[in-house]
């Protein structure tokens, strides 16, 4: 049966097909005789050739596309590396400023504080030179691994800077609070008429220890609180006359005596530099002046150490 059908198909393929071309002129018609087998072979060959050409062209196009994408990727990596290098350079400047600020604040160095070594130091000169060479030279030598390491290092540098600035901010806050609550400004304008230490009493005429400084000026001169604090006492005390005592919450107290007028009340919060009284000559006094004391841990200390060598 199979042979019968095969012979029949071969017989049909051997049949002739005539193609006649009739020109619109006086020329005779042109005839072409082809076997069906020949046409079939031509058709199959043409189809195969077309498919092969399409496949080859597709492969070539894919190759060119991949090559172009690869070139673009390298250009992007080069651009990214250049930006990373610029960022690293800026971070180095940030570190320099960081160290300078820490010196001004008398803080510990970053190397000591950041014990986890989060990116401290930056790229070495060899690494930096390699990056520049890769960017300016053959970009094909620039690998994804290189860019990835640089990006990771940049992130670590950023984390270190954030941690460092947080520590600086905390230290600034601590020092700001310390400044606000530590007596460190002149309580009034005037001339020091009697320093801290032993002296002869101007009225009683015997030698005694003077636990304050006397600042002389005209009656009614403004007296200011030398630190933030709470008024602990505001009234009259024997020898002191009208006196004001302010507690600063950090074991410091300040005393302002011989006042002509007190402008605040007990329990009131006062700020550094706020006017709290007027200078006078109340109590045991020979003239208008301010008796100013600083106590630390309930003991008198020399106010001159807190007034920048007596300079206003």
Short mmCIF file of C-alpha atoms in Angstrom, two decimals:
data_model
loop_
_atom_site.label_atom_id
_atom_site.label_comp_id
_atom_site.label_asym_id
_atom_site.label_seq_id
_atom_site.Cartn_x
_atom_site.Cartn_y
_atom_site.Cartn_z
CA UNK A 1 0.00 0.00 0.00
CA UNK A 2 2.79 2.39 0.97
CA UNK A 3 4.72 1.65 -2.26
CA UNK A 4 1.58 2.22 -4.26
CA UNK A 5 1.02 5.67 -2.79
CA UNK A 6 4.70 6.52 -3.15
CA UNK A 7 4.69 5.65 -6.84
CA UNK A 8 1.55 7.68 -7.31
CA UNK A 9 3.12 10.75 -5.66
CA UNK A 10 6.28 10.42 -7.76
CA UNK A 11 4.18 10.14 -10.88
CA UNK A 12 2.33 13.33 -10.01
CA UNK A 13 5.61 15.15 -9.26
CA UNK A 14 6.92 14.22 -12.75
CA UNK A 15 4.01 15.94 -14.42
CA UNK A 16 4.92 18.99 -16.44
CA UNK A 17 3.68 22.49 -15.80
CA UNK A 18 3.85 25.02 -18.58
CA UNK A 19 4.13 28.72 -17.83
CA UNK A 20 3.35 30.99 -20.81
CA UNK A 21 4.45 34.66 -20.88
CA UNK A 22 2.45 36.64 -23.43
CA UNK A 23 4.05 40.05 -24.15
CA UNK A 24 1.89 43.02 -25.21
CA UNK A 25 3.76 43.34 -28.48
CA UNK A 26 4.43 41.48 -31.68
CA UNK A 27 6.80 39.11 -29.90
CA UNK A 28 5.90 35.48 -29.70
CA UNK A 29 4.72 34.07 -26.40
CA UNK A 30 7.46 32.56 -24.20
CA UNK A 31 6.88 29.15 -22.73
CA UNK A 32 8.57 27.55 -19.71
CA UNK A 33 8.12 23.87 -18.94
CA UNK A 34 8.82 22.71 -15.39
CA UNK A 35 8.15 19.51 -13.60
CA UNK A 36 6.19 19.74 -10.38
CA UNK A 37 9.13 18.10 -8.62
CA UNK A 38 11.50 20.87 -9.78
CA UNK A 39 9.13 23.58 -8.54
CA UNK A 40 8.74 21.80 -5.22
CA UNK A 41 12.53 21.57 -4.79
CA UNK A 42 12.89 25.29 -5.64
CA UNK A 43 10.15 26.24 -3.20
CA UNK A 44 11.67 24.19 -0.37
CA UNK A 45 15.15 25.59 -1.12
CA UNK A 46 13.89 29.16 -1.22
CA UNK A 47 12.04 28.70 2.06
CA UNK A 48 15.07 27.13 3.73
CA UNK A 49 17.37 29.85 2.43
CA UNK A 50 15.00 32.55 3.67
CA UNK A 51 14.76 30.97 7.12
CA UNK A 52 18.55 30.57 7.35
CA UNK A 53 19.15 34.18 6.27
CA UNK A 54 16.63 35.38 8.85
CA UNK A 55 18.28 33.34 11.58
CA UNK A 56 21.77 34.60 10.72
CA UNK A 57 20.54 38.18 10.53
CA UNK A 58 18.81 37.82 13.89
CA UNK A 59 21.98 36.45 15.46
CA UNK A 60 23.99 39.33 14.01
CA UNK A 61 21.46 41.89 15.21
CA UNK A 62 21.42 40.32 18.70
CA UNK A 63 25.22 40.39 18.81
CA UNK A 64 25.35 44.03 17.78
CA UNK A 65 22.64 44.89 20.31
CA UNK A 66 24.46 43.07 23.12
CA UNK A 67 27.71 44.76 22.12
CA UNK A 68 26.03 48.18 22.15
CA UNK A 69 24.36 47.46 25.51
CA UNK A 70 27.70 46.33 26.91
CA UNK A 71 29.34 49.53 25.72
CA UNK A 72 26.55 51.61 27.28
CA UNK A 73 26.85 49.65 30.53
CA UNK A 74 30.58 50.33 30.71
CA UNK A 75 29.99 54.01 30.04
CA UNK A 76 27.44 54.10 32.84
CA UNK A 77 29.81 52.26 35.17
CA UNK A 78 32.54 54.74 34.29
CA UNK A 79 30.18 57.64 35.01
CA UNK A 80 29.11 56.02 38.29
CA UNK A 81 32.73 55.43 39.31
CA UNK A 82 33.57 59.03 38.58
CA UNK A 83 30.69 60.18 40.78
CA UNK A 84 31.76 57.78 43.53
CA UNK A 85 35.30 59.16 43.32
CA UNK A 86 33.96 62.71 43.64
CA UNK A 87 31.81 61.65 46.59
CA UNK A 88 34.80 60.01 48.27
CA UNK A 89 36.79 63.21 47.79
CA UNK A 90 33.99 65.25 49.38
CA UNK A 91 33.80 62.77 52.27
CA UNK A 92 37.52 63.28 52.85
CA UNK A 93 36.85 67.00 53.16
CA UNK A 94 33.96 66.26 55.52
CA UNK A 95 36.33 64.15 57.65
CA UNK A 96 38.83 66.99 57.76
CA UNK A 97 36.12 69.40 58.90
CA UNK A 98 34.90 66.78 61.36
CA UNK A 99 38.33 66.52 62.98
CA UNK A 100 38.64 70.31 63.09
CA UNK A 101 35.24 70.65 64.80
CA UNK A 102 36.20 67.95 67.29
CA UNK A 103 39.39 69.81 68.12
CA UNK A 104 37.39 72.98 68.70
CA UNK A 105 35.00 71.05 70.94
CA UNK A 106 37.87 69.21 72.68
CA UNK A 107 36.27 65.86 71.84
CA UNK A 108 38.06 62.59 71.34
CA UNK A 109 39.32 61.80 67.86
CA UNK A 110 37.16 59.94 65.38
CA UNK A 111 39.65 57.07 65.30
CA UNK A 112 39.15 56.51 69.04
CA UNK A 113 35.39 57.01 69.10
CA UNK A 114 34.53 54.93 66.02
CA UNK A 115 36.07 51.69 67.25
CA UNK A 116 34.11 49.64 64.74
CA UNK A 117 36.29 51.06 61.92
CA UNK A 118 33.37 52.03 59.72
CA UNK A 119 35.25 53.15 56.64
CA UNK A 120 37.75 55.39 58.41
CA UNK A 121 40.64 56.45 56.16
CA UNK A 122 39.10 56.26 52.68
CA UNK A 123 40.76 54.82 49.55
CA UNK A 124 44.51 54.46 49.34
CA UNK A 125 46.48 56.47 46.73
CA UNK A 126 46.93 53.25 44.72
CA UNK A 127 43.17 52.62 44.70
CA UNK A 128 42.45 56.21 43.76
CA UNK A 129 45.01 56.06 40.94
CA UNK A 130 43.52 52.78 39.71
CA UNK A 131 40.10 54.39 39.57
CA UNK A 132 41.37 57.39 37.62
CA UNK A 133 43.20 55.09 35.21
CA UNK A 134 40.09 53.01 34.68
CA UNK A 135 37.94 56.04 34.03
CA UNK A 136 40.35 57.94 31.82
CA UNK A 137 41.85 54.94 30.07
CA UNK A 138 40.31 51.71 28.85
CA UNK A 139 36.82 51.53 30.28
CA UNK A 140 36.67 47.79 29.56
CA UNK A 141 39.03 47.27 32.51
CA UNK A 142 36.37 48.70 34.82
CA UNK A 143 34.59 45.77 36.42
CA UNK A 144 31.29 45.57 38.24
CA UNK A 145 33.15 44.20 41.27
CA UNK A 146 35.31 47.34 41.43
CA UNK A 147 32.32 49.67 41.25
CA UNK A 148 30.44 47.56 43.79
CA UNK A 149 33.32 47.74 46.29
CA UNK A 150 33.61 51.48 45.81
CA UNK A 151 29.86 51.93 46.36
CA UNK A 152 30.00 49.76 49.50
CA UNK A 153 32.93 51.75 50.83
CA UNK A 154 31.08 54.98 50.12
CA UNK A 155 28.06 53.72 52.09
CA UNK A 156 30.30 52.79 55.03
CA UNK A 157 31.94 56.21 54.89
CA UNK A 158 28.50 57.80 54.93
CA UNK A 159 27.45 55.73 57.97
CA UNK A 160 30.66 56.73 59.77
CA UNK A 161 30.06 60.40 59.02
CA UNK A 162 26.46 60.22 60.25
CA UNK A 163 27.58 58.52 63.45
CA UNK A 164 30.33 61.07 63.95
CA UNK A 165 28.01 64.03 63.40
CA UNK A 166 25.51 62.54 65.84
CA UNK A 167 28.25 62.38 68.46
CA UNK A 168 29.29 65.94 67.66
CA UNK A 169 25.67 67.13 67.93
CA UNK A 170 25.28 65.37 71.29
CA UNK A 171 28.53 66.88 72.55
CA UNK A 172 27.44 70.33 71.38
CA UNK A 173 24.14 69.90 73.24
CA UNK A 174 25.99 68.82 76.39
CA UNK A 175 28.37 71.76 76.14
CA UNK A 176 25.49 74.15 75.39
CA UNK A 177 23.67 72.99 78.53
CA UNK A 178 26.92 73.20 80.47
CA UNK A 179 27.45 76.75 79.19
CA UNK A 180 23.91 77.82 79.98
CA UNK A 181 24.02 76.49 83.56
CA UNK A 182 27.62 77.37 84.43
CA UNK A 183 28.42 80.93 85.59
CA UNK A 184 30.68 82.36 82.90
CA UNK A 185 29.76 85.97 82.15
CA UNK A 186 30.21 89.23 84.02
CA UNK A 187 27.25 89.95 86.30
CA UNK A 188 27.51 93.70 85.64
CA UNK A 189 29.67 96.43 84.19
CA UNK A 190 32.19 98.12 86.43
CA UNK A 191 35.65 98.00 87.97
CA UNK A 192 36.88 95.35 90.38
CA UNK A 193 37.38 97.21 93.64
CA UNK A 194 38.23 94.17 95.74
CA UNK A 195 39.43 90.75 94.45
CA UNK A 196 38.88 87.26 95.81
CA UNK A 197 41.14 86.31 98.73
CA UNK A 198 42.48 87.74 102.00
CA UNK A 199 42.07 91.48 102.57
CA UNK A 200 41.61 94.10 105.28
CA UNK A 201 37.96 94.78 105.95
CA UNK A 202 37.23 98.36 104.77
CA UNK A 203 34.99 99.10 107.77
CA UNK A 204 35.98 96.75 110.60
CA UNK A 205 39.72 97.03 109.77
CA UNK A 206 40.74 93.42 110.37
CA UNK A 207 42.16 90.83 107.99
CA UNK A 208 39.69 88.27 106.70
CA UNK A 209 39.07 86.04 103.68
CA UNK A 210 36.95 87.73 101.01
CA UNK A 211 35.01 84.92 99.26
CA UNK A 212 33.80 87.11 96.43
CA UNK A 213 34.80 89.90 94.09
CA UNK A 214 33.47 93.44 94.44
CA UNK A 215 32.58 95.25 91.21
CA UNK A 216 32.06 98.99 91.66
CA UNK A 217 29.84 101.19 89.52
CA UNK A 218 27.11 103.82 89.87
CA UNK A 219 23.93 103.24 91.84
CA UNK A 220 21.28 101.41 89.77
CA UNK A 221 23.69 99.63 87.41
CA UNK A 222 22.05 96.55 85.85
CA UNK A 223 22.93 93.22 87.52
CA UNK A 224 22.46 90.08 85.40
CA UNK A 225 22.29 86.37 86.17
CA UNK A 226 25.53 84.72 85.07
CA UNK A 227 23.81 81.39 84.21
CA UNK A 228 20.39 79.79 83.84
CA UNK A 229 18.90 78.80 87.16
CA UNK A 230 16.22 79.06 89.86
CA UNK A 231 16.05 81.85 92.43
CA UNK A 232 16.69 80.22 95.83
CA UNK A 233 16.59 83.37 97.95
CA UNK A 234 15.58 86.97 97.34
CA UNK A 235 15.54 89.22 100.41
CA UNK A 236 17.59 90.95 103.08
CA UNK A 237 20.47 89.30 104.95
CA UNK A 238 22.60 90.85 107.68
CA UNK A 239 25.88 92.21 106.31
CA UNK A 240 24.80 91.52 102.71
CA UNK A 241 21.89 93.91 102.61
CA UNK A 242 19.52 93.08 99.77
CA UNK A 243 20.82 89.76 98.43
CA UNK A 244 19.90 87.35 95.69
CA UNK A 245 20.92 83.66 95.54
CA UNK A 246 20.46 81.64 92.35
CA UNK A 247 20.89 77.84 92.09
CA UNK A 248 22.01 76.49 88.73
CA UNK A 249 21.22 72.78 89.15
CA UNK A 250 24.78 71.55 88.56
CA UNK A 251 26.12 72.18 92.07
CA UNK A 252 26.76 75.84 91.24
CA UNK A 253 25.23 78.77 93.12
CA UNK A 254 25.76 82.48 92.61
CA UNK A 255 25.26 85.25 95.19
CA UNK A 256 24.58 88.92 94.37
CA UNK A 257 24.72 91.28 97.39
CA UNK A 258 24.46 94.99 98.40
CA UNK A 259 21.67 95.43 95.85
CA UNK A 260 19.42 98.46 95.68
CA UNK A 261 16.56 96.54 94.07
CA UNK A 262 15.71 92.89 93.39
CA UNK A 263 13.68 92.25 90.23
CA UNK A 264 12.90 88.51 90.61
CA UNK A 265 11.19 86.33 93.19
CA UNK A 266 12.07 83.10 94.96
CA UNK A 267 11.28 80.04 92.80
CA UNK A 268 11.43 82.02 89.55
CA UNK A 269 13.45 80.64 86.62
CA UNK A 270 16.01 83.08 85.23
CA UNK A 271 18.10 82.89 82.07
CA UNK A 272 21.75 83.61 81.52
CA UNK A 273 22.19 87.34 80.93
CA UNK A 274 18.73 88.22 82.27
CA UNK A 275 18.48 91.39 84.39
CA UNK A 276 17.71 90.28 87.96
CA UNK A 277 18.62 93.27 90.14
CA UNK A 278 20.06 96.78 90.43
CA UNK A 279 23.42 97.65 91.99
CA UNK A 280 23.37 99.52 95.30
CA UNK A 281 25.06 99.90 98.66
CA UNK A 282 22.70 98.11 101.05
CA UNK A 283 24.05 96.23 104.05
CA UNK A 284 27.60 96.76 105.28
CA UNK A 285 29.08 98.75 102.41
CA UNK A 286 31.19 101.85 101.79
CA UNK A 287 29.71 102.66 98.39
CA UNK A 288 27.78 101.43 95.37
CA UNK A 289 29.12 98.06 94.21
CA UNK A 290 28.14 94.41 93.62
CA UNK A 291 29.38 91.66 95.92
CA UNK A 292 29.50 88.59 93.62
CA UNK A 293 30.17 85.05 94.83
CA UNK A 294 30.26 81.64 93.11
CA UNK A 295 29.81 78.49 95.18
CA UNK A 296 30.53 75.00 93.87
CA UNK A 297 29.52 72.00 95.97
CA UNK A 298 28.62 74.47 98.73
CA UNK A 299 32.13 75.94 98.83
CA UNK A 300 33.14 79.42 97.59
CA UNK A 301 35.45 79.47 94.57
CA UNK A 302 37.28 82.29 92.82
CA UNK A 303 34.85 83.99 90.37
CA UNK A 304 37.83 85.34 88.45
CA UNK A 305 38.43 81.89 86.95
CA UNK A 306 35.06 82.17 85.25
CA UNK A 307 35.47 85.70 83.89
CA UNK A 308 38.24 85.13 81.30
CA UNK A 309 41.06 86.81 83.24
CA UNK A 310 38.89 89.70 84.45
CA UNK A 311 38.06 90.82 80.92
CA UNK A 312 34.49 91.92 80.22
#
